[in-house]
mmCIF file of C-alpha atoms and ligand atoms in Angstrom:
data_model
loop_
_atom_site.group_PDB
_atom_site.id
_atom_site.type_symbol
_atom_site.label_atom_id
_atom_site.label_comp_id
_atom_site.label_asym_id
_atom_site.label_seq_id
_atom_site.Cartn_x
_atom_site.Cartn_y
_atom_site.Cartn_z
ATOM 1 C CA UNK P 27 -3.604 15.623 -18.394
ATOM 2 C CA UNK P 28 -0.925 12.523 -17.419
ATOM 3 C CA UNK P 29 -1.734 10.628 -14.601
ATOM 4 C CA UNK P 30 -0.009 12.356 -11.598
ATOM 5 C CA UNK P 31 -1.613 15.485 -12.585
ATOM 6 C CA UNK P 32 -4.529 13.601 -12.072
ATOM 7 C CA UNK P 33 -3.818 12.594 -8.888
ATOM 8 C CA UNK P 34 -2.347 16.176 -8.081
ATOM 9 C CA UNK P 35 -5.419 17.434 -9.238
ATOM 10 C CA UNK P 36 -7.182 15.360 -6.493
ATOM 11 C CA UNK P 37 -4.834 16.025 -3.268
ATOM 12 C CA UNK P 38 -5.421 19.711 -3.749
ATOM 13 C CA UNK P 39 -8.794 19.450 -1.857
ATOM 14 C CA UNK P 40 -8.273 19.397 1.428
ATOM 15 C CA UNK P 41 -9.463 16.490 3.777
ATOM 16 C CA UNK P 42 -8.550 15.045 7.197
ATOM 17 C CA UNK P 43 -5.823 11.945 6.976
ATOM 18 C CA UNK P 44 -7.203 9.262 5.915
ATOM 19 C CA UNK P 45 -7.287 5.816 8.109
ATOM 20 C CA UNK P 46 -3.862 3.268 7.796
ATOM 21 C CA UNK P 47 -5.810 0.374 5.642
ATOM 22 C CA UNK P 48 -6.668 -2.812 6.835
ATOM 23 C CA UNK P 49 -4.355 -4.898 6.643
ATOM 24 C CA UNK P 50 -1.909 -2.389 8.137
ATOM 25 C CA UNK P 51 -4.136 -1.506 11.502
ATOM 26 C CA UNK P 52 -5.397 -5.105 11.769
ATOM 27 C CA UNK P 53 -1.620 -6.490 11.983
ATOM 28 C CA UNK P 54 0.222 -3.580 13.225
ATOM 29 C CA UNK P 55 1.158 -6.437 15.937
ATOM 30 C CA UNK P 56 3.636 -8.374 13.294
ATOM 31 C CA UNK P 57 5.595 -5.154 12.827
ATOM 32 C CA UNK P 58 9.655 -5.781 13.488
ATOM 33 C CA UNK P 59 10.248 -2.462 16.525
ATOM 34 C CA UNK P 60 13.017 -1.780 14.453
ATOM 35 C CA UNK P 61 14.188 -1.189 10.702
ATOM 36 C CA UNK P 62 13.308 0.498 7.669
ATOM 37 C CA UNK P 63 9.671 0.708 6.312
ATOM 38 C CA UNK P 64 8.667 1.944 2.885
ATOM 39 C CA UNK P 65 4.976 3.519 2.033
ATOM 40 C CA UNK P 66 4.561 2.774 -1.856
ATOM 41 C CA UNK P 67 2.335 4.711 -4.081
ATOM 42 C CA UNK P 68 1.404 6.631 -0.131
ATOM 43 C CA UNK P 69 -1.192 9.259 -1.160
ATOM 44 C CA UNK P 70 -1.640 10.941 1.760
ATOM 45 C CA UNK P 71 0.413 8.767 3.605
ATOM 46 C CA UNK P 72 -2.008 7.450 6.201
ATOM 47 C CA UNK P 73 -0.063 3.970 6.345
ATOM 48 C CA UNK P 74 3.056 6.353 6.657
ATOM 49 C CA UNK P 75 2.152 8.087 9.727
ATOM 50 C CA UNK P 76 1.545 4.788 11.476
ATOM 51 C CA UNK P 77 4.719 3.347 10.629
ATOM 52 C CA UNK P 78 6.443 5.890 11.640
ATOM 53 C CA UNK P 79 4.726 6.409 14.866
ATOM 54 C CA UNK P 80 5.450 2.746 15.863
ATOM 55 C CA UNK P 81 9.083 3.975 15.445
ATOM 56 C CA UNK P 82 10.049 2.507 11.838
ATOM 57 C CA UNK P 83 12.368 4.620 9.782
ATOM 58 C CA UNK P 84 9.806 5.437 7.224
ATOM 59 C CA UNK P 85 9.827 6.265 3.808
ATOM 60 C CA UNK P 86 6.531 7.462 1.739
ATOM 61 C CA UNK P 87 7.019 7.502 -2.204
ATOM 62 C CA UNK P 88 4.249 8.643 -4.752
ATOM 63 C CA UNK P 89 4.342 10.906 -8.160
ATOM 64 C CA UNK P 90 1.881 12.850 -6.676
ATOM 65 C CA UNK P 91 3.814 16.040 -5.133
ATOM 66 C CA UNK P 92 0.372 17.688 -3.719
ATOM 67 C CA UNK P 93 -0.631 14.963 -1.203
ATOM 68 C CA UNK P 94 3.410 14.174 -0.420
ATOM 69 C CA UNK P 95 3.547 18.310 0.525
ATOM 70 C CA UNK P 96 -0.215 17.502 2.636
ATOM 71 C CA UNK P 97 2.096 13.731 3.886
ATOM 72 C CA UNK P 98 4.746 16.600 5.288
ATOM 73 C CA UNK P 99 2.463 18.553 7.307
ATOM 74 C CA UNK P 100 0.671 15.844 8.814
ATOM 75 C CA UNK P 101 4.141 14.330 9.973
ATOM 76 C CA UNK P 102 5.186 17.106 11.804
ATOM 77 C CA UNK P 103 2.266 18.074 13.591
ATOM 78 C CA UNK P 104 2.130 14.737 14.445
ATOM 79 C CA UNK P 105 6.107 15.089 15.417
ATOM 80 C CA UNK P 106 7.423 12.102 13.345
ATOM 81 C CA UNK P 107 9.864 12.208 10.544
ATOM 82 C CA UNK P 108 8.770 10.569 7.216
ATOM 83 C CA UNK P 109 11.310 10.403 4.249
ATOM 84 C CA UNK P 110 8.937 11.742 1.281
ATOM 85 C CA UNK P 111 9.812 11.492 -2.103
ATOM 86 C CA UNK P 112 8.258 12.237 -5.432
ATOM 87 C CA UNK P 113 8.648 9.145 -7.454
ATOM 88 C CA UNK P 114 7.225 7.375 -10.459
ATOM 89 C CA UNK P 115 7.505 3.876 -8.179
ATOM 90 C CA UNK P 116 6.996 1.710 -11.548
ATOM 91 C CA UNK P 117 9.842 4.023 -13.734
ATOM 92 C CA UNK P 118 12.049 3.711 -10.232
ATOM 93 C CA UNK P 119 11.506 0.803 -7.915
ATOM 94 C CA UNK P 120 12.736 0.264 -4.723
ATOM 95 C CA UNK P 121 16.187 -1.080 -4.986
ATOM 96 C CA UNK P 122 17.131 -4.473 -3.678
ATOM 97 C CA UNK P 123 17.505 -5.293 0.206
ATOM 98 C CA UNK P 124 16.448 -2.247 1.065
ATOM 99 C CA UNK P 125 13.422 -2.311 3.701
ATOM 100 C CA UNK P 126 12.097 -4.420 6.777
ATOM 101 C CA UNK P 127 8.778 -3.547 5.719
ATOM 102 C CA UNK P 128 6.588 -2.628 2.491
ATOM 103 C CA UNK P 129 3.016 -1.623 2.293
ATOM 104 C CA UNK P 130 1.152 -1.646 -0.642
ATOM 105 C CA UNK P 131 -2.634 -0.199 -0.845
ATOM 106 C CA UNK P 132 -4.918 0.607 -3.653
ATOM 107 C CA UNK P 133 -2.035 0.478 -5.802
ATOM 108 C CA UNK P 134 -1.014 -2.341 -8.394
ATOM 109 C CA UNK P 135 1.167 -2.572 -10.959
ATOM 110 C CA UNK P 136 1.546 -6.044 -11.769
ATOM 111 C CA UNK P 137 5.060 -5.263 -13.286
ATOM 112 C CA UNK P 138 6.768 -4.494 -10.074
ATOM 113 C CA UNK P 139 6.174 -8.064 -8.380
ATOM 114 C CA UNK P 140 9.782 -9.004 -8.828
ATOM 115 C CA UNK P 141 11.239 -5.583 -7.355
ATOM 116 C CA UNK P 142 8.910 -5.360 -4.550
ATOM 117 C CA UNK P 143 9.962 -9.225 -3.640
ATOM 118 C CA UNK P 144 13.520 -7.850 -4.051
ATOM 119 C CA UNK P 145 13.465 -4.696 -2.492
ATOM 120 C CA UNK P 146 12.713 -6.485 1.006
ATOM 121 C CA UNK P 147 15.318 -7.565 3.577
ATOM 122 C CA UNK P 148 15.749 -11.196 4.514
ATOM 123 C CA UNK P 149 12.792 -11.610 7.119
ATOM 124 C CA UNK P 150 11.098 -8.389 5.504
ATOM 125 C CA UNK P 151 6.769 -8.507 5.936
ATOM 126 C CA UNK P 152 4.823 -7.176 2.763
ATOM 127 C CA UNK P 153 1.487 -5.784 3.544
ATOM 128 C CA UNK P 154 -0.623 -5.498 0.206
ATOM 129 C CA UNK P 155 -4.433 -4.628 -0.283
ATOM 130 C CA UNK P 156 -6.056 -3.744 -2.921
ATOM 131 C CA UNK P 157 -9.515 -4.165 -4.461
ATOM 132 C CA UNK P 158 -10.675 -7.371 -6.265
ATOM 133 C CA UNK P 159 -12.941 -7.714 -9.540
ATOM 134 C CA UNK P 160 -15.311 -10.026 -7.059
ATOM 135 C CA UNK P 161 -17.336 -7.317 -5.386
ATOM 136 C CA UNK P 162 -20.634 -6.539 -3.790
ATOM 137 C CA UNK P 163 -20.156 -2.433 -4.218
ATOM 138 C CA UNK P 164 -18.691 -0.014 -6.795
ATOM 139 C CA UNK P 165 -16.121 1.171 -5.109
ATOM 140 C CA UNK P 166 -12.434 1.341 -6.270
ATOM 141 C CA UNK P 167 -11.163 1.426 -10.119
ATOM 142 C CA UNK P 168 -13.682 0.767 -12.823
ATOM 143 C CA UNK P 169 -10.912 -0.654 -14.841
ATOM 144 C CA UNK P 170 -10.653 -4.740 -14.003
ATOM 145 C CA UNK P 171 -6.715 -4.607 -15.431
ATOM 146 C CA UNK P 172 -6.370 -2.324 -11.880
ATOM 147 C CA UNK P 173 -8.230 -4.651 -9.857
ATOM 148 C CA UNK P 174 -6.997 -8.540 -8.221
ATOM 149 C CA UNK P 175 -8.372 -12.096 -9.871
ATOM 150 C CA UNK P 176 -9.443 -14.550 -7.156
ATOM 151 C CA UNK P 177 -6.508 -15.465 -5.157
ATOM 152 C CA UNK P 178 -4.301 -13.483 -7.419
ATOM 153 C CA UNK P 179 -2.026 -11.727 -4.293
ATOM 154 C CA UNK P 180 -1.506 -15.691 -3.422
ATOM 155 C CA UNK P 181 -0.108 -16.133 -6.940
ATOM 156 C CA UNK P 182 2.011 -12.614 -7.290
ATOM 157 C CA UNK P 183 4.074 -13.185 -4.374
ATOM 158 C CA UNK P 184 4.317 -17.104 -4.154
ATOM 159 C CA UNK P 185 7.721 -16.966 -3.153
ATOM 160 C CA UNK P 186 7.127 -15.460 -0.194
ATOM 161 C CA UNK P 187 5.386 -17.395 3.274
ATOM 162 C CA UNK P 188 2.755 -16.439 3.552
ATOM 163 C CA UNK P 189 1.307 -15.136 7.053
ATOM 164 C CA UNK P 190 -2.308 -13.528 6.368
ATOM 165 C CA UNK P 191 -4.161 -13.679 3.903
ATOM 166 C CA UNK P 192 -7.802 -12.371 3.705
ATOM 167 C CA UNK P 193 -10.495 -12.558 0.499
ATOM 168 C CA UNK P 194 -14.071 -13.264 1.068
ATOM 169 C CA UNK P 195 -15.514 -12.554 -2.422
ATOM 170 C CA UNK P 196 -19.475 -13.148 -2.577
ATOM 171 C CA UNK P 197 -19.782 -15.460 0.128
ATOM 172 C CA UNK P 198 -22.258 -15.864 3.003
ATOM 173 C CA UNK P 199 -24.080 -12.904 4.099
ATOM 174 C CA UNK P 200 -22.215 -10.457 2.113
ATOM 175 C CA UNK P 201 -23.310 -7.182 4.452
ATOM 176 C CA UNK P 202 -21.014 -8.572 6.472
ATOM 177 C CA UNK P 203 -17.086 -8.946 6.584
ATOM 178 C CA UNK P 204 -14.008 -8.009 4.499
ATOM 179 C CA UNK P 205 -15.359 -7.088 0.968
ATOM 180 C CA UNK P 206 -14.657 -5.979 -2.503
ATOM 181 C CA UNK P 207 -10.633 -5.963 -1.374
ATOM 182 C CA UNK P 208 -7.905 -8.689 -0.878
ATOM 183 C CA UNK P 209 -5.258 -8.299 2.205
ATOM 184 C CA UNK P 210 -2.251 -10.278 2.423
ATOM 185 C CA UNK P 211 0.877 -9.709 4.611
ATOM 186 C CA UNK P 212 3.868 -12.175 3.780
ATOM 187 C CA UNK P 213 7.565 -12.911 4.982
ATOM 188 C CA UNK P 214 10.971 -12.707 2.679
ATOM 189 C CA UNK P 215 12.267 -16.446 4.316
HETATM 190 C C1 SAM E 324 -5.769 5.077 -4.734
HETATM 191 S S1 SAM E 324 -4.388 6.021 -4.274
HETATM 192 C C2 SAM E 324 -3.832 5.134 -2.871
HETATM 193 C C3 SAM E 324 -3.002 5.971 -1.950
HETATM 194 C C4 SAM E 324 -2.587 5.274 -0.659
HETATM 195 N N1 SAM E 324 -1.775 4.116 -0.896
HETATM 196 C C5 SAM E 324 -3.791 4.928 0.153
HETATM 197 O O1 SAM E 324 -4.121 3.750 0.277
HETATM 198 O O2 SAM E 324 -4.434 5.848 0.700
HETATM 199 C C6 SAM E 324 -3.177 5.558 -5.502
HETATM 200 C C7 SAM E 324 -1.891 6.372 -5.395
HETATM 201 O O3 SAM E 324 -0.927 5.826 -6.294
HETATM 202 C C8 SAM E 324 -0.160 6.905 -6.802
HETATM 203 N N2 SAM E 324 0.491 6.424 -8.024
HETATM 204 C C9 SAM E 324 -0.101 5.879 -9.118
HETATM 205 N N3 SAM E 324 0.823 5.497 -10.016
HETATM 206 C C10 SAM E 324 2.032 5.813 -9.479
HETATM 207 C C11 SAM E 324 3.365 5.678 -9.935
HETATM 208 N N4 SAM E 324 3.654 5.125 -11.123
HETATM 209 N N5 SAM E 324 4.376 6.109 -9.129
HETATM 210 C C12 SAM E 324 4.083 6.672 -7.927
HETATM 211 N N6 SAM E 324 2.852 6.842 -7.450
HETATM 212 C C13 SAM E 324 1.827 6.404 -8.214
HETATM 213 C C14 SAM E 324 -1.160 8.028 -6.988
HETATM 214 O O4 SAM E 324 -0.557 9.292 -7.043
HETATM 215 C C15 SAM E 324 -2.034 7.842 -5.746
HETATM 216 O O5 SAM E 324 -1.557 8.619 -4.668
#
């Protein structure tokens, strides 16, 4: 089975839409009202829908065709229109200058650091989260190639300015807070 059958395999059962992630509804406020917005590696599309509901021309991309068909119908009975494509997003990037906006969650491929920096519009915000190898649960990838080193997001897109950045490892009362993940949104200057 390759991966996106995988992943097929999972979208087939049926579940609500998920919520946008983090670092998406948290900062939904440092959203340009206008331009192009891309959903990479989108699953069901959750950080989709919002985009395109705050009235960002919105593209959703995954090799998964089953939850971009479930990304369809969600869209229209919400009455917004989401480009969907089926795309291996590490055999086809996103081409240069291309969006105002690119979210990133659960999803990293180390290689595509340069094209995602590229793909982004002068003044273009990156939101990225994903899940870190510091954790206090089990959730996320068991694999620690598929998960962040400390600070890593701060090192993988160092060219950008940084405007948020969130990672709270094991400290303090760890029942508490922003855990097991890493959320950073940053600015093409
Ligand atoms: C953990 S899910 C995250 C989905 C969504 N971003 C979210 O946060 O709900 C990872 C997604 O990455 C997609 N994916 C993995 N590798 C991919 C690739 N090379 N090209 C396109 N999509 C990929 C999978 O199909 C899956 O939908």
């Amino acid at each position: 089975m390759n991966r996106a059958t995988n992943w097929n395999t999972r979208y087939h059962t049926p579940t609500n839409i998920p919520p946008p992630c983090q670092v998406l509804s948290d900062y939904t406020y440092l959203l340009p009202t206008i331009g192009t917005a891309l959903d990479l590696a989108c699953g069901l599309g959750a950080n989709a829908l919002l985009l395109a509901r705050f009235g960002l021309e919105t593209y959703a991309w995954d090799y998964a065709e089953t939850a971009l068909e479930r990304l369809k119908a969600f869209a229209q009975a919400q009455t917004v229109q989401i480009h969907t494509q089926v795309r291996d997003v590490v055999v086809s990037p996103p081409p240069p200058t291309m969006f105002d906006v690119i979210v990133v969650c659960h999803f990293l491929d180390r290689s595509l650091v340069p094209a995602l920096i590229h793909a982004l519009k002068p003044n273009g915000l990156l939101f990225y989260q994903t899940f870190t190898r510091t954790c206090v649960s089990d959730q996320g990838p068991k694999n620690p190639d598929f998960r962040l080193a400390d600070n890593e997001l701060l090192q993988m897109f160092a060219d950008l300015q940084i405007v948020v950045y969130r990672e709270e490892g094991k400290i303090g009362d760890t029942t508490q807070g922003f855990r097991n993940e890493a959320l950073l949104v940053a600015r093409k200057v």
